[in-house]
CSV table of C-alpha atoms and ligand atoms in Angstrom, one decimal:
chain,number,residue,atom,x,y,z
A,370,UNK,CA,62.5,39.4,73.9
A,371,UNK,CA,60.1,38.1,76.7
A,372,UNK,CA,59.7,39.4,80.0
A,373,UNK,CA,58.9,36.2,81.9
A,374,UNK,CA,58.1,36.5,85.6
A,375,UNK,CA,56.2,33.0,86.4
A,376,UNK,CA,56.4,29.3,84.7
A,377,UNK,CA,52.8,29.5,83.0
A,378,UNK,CA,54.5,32.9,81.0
A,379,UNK,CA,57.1,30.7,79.0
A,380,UNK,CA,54.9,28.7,76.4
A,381,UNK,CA,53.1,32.7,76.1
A,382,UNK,CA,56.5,34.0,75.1
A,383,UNK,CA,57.2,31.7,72.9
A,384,UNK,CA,53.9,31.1,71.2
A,385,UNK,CA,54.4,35.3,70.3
A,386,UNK,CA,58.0,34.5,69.3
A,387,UNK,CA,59.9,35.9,72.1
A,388,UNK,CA,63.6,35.8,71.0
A,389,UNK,CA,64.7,35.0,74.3
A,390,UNK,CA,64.1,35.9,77.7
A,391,UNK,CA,65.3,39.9,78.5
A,392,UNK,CA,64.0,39.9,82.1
A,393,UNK,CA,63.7,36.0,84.0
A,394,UNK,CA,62.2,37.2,87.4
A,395,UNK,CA,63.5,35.0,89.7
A,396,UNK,CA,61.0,36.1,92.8
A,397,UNK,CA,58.3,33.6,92.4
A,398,UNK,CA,61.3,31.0,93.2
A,399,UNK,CA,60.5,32.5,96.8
A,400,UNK,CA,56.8,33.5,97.0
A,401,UNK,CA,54.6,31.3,98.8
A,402,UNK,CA,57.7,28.8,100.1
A,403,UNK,CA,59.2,28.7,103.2
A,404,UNK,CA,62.3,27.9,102.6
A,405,UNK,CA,65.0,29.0,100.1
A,406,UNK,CA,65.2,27.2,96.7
A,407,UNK,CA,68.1,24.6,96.2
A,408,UNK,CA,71.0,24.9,93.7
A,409,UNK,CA,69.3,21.7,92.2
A,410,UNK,CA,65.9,23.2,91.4
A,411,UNK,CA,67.4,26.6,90.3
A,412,UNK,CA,69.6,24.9,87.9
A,413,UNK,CA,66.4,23.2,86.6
A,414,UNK,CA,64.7,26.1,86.1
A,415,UNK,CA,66.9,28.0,84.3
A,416,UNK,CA,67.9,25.2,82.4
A,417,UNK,CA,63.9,24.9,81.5
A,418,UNK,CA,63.6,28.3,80.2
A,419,UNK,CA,66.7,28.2,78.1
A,420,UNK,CA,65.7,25.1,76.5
A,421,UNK,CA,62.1,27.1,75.9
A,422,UNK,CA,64.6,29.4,73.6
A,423,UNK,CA,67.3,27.7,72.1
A,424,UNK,CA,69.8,30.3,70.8
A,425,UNK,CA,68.8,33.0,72.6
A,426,UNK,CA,69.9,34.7,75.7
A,427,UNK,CA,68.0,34.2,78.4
A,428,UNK,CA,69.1,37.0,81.2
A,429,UNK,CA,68.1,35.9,85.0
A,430,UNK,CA,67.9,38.7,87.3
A,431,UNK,CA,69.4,38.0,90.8
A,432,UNK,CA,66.4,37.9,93.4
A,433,UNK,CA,64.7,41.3,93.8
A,434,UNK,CA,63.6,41.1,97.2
A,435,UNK,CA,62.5,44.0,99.7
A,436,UNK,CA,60.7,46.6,98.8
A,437,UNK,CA,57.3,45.7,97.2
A,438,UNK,CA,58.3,41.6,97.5
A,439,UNK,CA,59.2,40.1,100.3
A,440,UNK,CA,58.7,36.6,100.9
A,441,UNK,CA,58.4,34.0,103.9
A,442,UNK,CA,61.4,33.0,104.1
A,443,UNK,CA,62.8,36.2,105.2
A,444,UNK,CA,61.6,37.9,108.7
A,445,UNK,CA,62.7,41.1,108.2
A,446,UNK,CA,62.2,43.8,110.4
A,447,UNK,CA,59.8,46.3,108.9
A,448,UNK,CA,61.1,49.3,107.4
A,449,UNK,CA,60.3,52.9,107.4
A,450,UNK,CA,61.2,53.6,104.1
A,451,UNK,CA,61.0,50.0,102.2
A,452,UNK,CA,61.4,51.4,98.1
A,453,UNK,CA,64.3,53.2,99.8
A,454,UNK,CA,65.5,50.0,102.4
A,455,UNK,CA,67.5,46.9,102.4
A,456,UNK,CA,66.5,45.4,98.7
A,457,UNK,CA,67.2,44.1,95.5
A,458,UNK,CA,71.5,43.6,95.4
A,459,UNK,CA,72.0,45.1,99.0
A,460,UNK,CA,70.0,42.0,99.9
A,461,UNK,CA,71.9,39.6,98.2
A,462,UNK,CA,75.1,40.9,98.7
A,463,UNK,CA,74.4,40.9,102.2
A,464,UNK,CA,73.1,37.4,102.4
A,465,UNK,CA,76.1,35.6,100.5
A,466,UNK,CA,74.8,31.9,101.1
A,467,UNK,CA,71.9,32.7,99.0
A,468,UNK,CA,73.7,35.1,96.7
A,469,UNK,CA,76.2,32.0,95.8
A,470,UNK,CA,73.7,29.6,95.4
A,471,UNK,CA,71.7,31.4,92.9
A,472,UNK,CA,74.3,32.4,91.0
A,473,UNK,CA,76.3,28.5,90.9
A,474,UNK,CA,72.7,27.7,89.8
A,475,UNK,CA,73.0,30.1,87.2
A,476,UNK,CA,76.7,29.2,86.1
A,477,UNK,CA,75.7,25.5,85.5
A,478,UNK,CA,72.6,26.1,83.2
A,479,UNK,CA,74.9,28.1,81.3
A,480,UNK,CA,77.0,25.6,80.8
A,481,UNK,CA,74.9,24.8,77.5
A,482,UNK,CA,73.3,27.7,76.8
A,483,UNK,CA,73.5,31.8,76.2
A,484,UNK,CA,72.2,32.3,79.8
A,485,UNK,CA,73.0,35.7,80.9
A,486,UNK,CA,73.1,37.5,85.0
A,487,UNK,CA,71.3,41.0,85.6
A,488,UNK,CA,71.7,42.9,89.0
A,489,UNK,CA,68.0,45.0,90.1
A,490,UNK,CA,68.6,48.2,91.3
A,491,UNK,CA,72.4,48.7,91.4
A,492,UNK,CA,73.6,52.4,92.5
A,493,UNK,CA,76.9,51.4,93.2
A,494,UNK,CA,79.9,50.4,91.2
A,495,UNK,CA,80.9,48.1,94.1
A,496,UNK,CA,78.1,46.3,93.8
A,497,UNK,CA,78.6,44.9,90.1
A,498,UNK,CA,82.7,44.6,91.3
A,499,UNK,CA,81.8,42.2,93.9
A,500,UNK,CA,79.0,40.3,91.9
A,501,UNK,CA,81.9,40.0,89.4
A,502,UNK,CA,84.4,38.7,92.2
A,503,UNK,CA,81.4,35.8,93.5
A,504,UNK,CA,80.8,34.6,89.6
A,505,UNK,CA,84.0,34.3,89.2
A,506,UNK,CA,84.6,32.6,92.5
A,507,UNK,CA,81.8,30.3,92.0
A,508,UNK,CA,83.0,29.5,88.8
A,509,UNK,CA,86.5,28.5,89.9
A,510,UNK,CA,84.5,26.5,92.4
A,511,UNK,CA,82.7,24.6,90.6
A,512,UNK,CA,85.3,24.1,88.1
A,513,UNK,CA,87.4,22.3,91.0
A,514,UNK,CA,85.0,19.7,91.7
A,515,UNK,CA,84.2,18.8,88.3
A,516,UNK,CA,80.6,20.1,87.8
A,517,UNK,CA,79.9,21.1,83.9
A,518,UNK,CA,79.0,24.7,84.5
A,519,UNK,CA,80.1,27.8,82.8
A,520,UNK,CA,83.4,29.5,82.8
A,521,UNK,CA,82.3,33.4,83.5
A,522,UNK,CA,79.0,34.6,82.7
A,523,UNK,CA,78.3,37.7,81.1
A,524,UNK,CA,77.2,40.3,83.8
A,525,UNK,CA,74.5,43.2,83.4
A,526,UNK,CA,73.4,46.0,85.2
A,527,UNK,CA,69.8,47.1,85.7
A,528,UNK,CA,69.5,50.6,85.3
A,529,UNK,CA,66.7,51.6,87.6
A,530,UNK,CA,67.9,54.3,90.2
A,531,UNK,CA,68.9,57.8,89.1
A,532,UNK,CA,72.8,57.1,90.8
A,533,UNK,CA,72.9,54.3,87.8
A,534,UNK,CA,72.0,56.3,85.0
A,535,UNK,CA,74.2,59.3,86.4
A,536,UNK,CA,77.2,56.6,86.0
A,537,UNK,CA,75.7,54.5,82.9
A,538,UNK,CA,79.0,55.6,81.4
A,539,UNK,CA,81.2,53.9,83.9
A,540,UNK,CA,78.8,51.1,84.6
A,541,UNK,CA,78.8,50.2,81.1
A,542,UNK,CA,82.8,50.2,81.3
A,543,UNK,CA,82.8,47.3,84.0
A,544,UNK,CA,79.8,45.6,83.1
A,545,UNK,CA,78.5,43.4,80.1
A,546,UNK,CA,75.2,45.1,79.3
A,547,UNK,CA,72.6,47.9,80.4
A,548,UNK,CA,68.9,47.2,80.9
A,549,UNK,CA,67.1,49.8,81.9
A,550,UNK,CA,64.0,49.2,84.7
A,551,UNK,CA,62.0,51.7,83.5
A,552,UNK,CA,59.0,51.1,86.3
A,553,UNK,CA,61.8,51.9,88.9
A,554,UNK,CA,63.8,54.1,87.3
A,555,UNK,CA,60.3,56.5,86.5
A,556,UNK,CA,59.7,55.8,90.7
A,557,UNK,CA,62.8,56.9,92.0
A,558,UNK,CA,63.4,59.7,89.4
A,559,UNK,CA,60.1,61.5,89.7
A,560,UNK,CA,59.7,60.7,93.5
A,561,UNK,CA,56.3,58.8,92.7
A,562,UNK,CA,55.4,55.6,94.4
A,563,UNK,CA,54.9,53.1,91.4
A,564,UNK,CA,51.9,51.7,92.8
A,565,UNK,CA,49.9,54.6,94.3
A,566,UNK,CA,46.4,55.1,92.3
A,567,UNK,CA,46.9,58.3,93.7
A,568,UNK,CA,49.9,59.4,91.7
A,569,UNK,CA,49.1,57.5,88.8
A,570,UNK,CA,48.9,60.5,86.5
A,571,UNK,CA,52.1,61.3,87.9
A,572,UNK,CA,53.9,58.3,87.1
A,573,UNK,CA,55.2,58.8,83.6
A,574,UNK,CA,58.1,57.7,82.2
A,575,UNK,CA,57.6,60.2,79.3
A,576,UNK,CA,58.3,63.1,82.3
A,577,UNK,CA,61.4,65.0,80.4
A,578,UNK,CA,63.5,63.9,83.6
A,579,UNK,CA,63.3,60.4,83.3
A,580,UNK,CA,63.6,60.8,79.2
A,581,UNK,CA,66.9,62.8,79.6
A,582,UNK,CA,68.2,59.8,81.5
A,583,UNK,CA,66.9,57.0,79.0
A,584,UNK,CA,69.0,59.0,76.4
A,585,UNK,CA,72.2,59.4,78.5
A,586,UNK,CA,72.4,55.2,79.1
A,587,UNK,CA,71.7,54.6,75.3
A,588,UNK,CA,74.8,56.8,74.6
A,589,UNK,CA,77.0,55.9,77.6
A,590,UNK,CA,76.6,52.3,76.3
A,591,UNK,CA,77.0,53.3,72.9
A,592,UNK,CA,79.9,55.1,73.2
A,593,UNK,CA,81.8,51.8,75.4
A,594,UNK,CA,80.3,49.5,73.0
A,595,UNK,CA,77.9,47.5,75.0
A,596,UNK,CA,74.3,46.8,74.3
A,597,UNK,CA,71.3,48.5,76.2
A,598,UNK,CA,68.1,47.2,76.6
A,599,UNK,CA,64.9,47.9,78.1
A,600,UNK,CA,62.7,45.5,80.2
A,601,UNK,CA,60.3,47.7,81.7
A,602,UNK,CA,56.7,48.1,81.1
A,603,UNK,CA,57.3,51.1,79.2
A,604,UNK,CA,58.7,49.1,76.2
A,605,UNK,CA,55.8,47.2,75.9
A,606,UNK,CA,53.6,50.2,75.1
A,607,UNK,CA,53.9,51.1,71.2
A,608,UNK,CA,54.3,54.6,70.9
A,609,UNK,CA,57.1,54.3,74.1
A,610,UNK,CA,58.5,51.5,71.7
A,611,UNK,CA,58.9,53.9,69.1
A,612,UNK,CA,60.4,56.8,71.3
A,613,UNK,CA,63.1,53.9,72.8
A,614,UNK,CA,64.0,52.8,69.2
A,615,UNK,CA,64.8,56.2,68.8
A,616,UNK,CA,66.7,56.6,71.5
A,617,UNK,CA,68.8,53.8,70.6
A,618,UNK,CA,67.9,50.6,72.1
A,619,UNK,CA,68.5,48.0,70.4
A,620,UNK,CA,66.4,45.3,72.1
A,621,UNK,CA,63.3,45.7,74.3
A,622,UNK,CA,61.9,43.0,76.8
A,623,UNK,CA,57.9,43.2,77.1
A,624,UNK,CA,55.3,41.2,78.6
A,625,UNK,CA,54.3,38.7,76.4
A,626,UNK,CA,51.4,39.5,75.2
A,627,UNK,CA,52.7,42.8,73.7
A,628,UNK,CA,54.9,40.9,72.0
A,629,UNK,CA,53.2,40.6,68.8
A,630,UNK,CA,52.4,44.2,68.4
A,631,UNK,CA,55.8,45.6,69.3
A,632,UNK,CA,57.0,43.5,66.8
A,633,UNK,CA,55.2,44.4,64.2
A,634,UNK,CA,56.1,47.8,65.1
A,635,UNK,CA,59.4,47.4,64.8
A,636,UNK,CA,59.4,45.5,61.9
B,104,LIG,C1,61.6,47.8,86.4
B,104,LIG,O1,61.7,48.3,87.5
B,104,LIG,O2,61.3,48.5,85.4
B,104,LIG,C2,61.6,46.4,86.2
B,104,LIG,C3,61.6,45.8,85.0
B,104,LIG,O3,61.7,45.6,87.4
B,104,LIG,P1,60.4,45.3,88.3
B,104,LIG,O4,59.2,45.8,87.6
B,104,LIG,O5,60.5,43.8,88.6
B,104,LIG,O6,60.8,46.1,89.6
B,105,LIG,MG1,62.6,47.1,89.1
């Protein structure tokens, strides 16, 4: 599958046969606006990128705000500690309005097509509970006043934080599918800022400690019966490819223009 994180990466996907979407960033929808996105133009979207892809799931990832993106429409307070601060799921779970309107958004493209929800950087169990509780919710909603949407969605965790990994086995129990982050997941693991040249040589998801935990979510899946992906960059690199095949995952979500070669790989 395709990792697709602006507009101009669809027709790339596809043209080096993504099989669907395994990571639809959602940010951009934010970047560079200053206001928040309607239900309507979400909808559109996501309705867009399915139709890219027809057959294939297409899994949108809840806004990842904070941290490394945040965009005008939110005056935050600056943080000490943003990789550590108020991102990702705490941020939508905390701003409900928007939460609810991305995901109705969601529930109405699906109402045609295998579109799929993913929740960045969960390290709670709470967290995919009560994401659960506003599909649902939204669903009934929409259901009442006779828009075509979805019934229930199928909801996914984003392994990226050690906490997740640690209870893969239980998150794979109330969830619909693992997807592990690997650029976060390596970050928070080996205590290395992703994005400091600095560290660079440090930042390896190949360190034994983050490998230990890529092999505990492929089994705590395995052993509930859900699939496990990976979406982060590490998949898109062939030998890593090859280690994560290995491992056990099934699918892997790259950039697309690794596409070709990781496919070839696998084939
Ligand atoms: C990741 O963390 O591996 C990931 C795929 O998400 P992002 O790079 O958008 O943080
Ligand atoms: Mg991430």
């Amino acid at each position: 599958r395709g990792n697709v994180d602006l507009p101009d990466e669809i027709a790339a996907a596809q043209a080096h046969g993504a099989e669907g979407v395994g990571l639809l960033r959602t940010e951009f929808l934010l970047t560079g606006h200053s206001t928040l996105p309607s239900e309507n133009e979400q909808a559109a979207y996501f309705e867009r990128v399915a139709e890219a892809f027809p057959g294939h799931p297409v899994v949108v990832r809840t806004y990842d705000l904070g941290g490394d993106k945040f965009p005008a429409p939110f005056r935050v307070p600056p943080e000490a500690n943003p990789a550590l601060g108020w991102r990702a799921i705490r941020v939508c779970l905390d701003e409900p309005a928007m939460f609810r309107t991305q995901i109705r958004a969601v529930l109405r493209a699906a109402a045609r097509a295998p579109i799929q929800l993913m929740i960045p950087l969960v390290t709670r169990l709470d967290e995919v509970e009560r994401t659960r509780a506003l599909v649902a919710e939204e669903a009934a909603g929409l259901r009442q006043v006779g828009v075509e949407a979805a019934a229930s969605l199928p909801v996914g965790v984003m392994v990226e934080t050690p906490a997740a990994a640690v209870m893969a086995d239980r998150l794979a129990e109330i969830s619909d599918f693992l997807s592990v982050g690997t650029n976060d997941l390596t970050q928070y693991t080996l205590v290395v800022d992703r994005g400091n040249a600095r560290l660079a040589d440090r930042f390896t998801p190949h360190d034994p400690s983050v490998l230990r935990l890529l092999k505990l979510v492929a089994e705590a899946a395995r052993a509930v019966g859900k699939p496990a992906s990976v979406c982060g960059e590490m998949a898109s690199e062939p030998l890593s490819a090859f280690l994560l095949l290995g491992l056990g995952y099934a699918t892997l979500s790259v950039a697309p223009p690794a596409l070709p070669l990781i496919k070839w790989l696998i084939r």
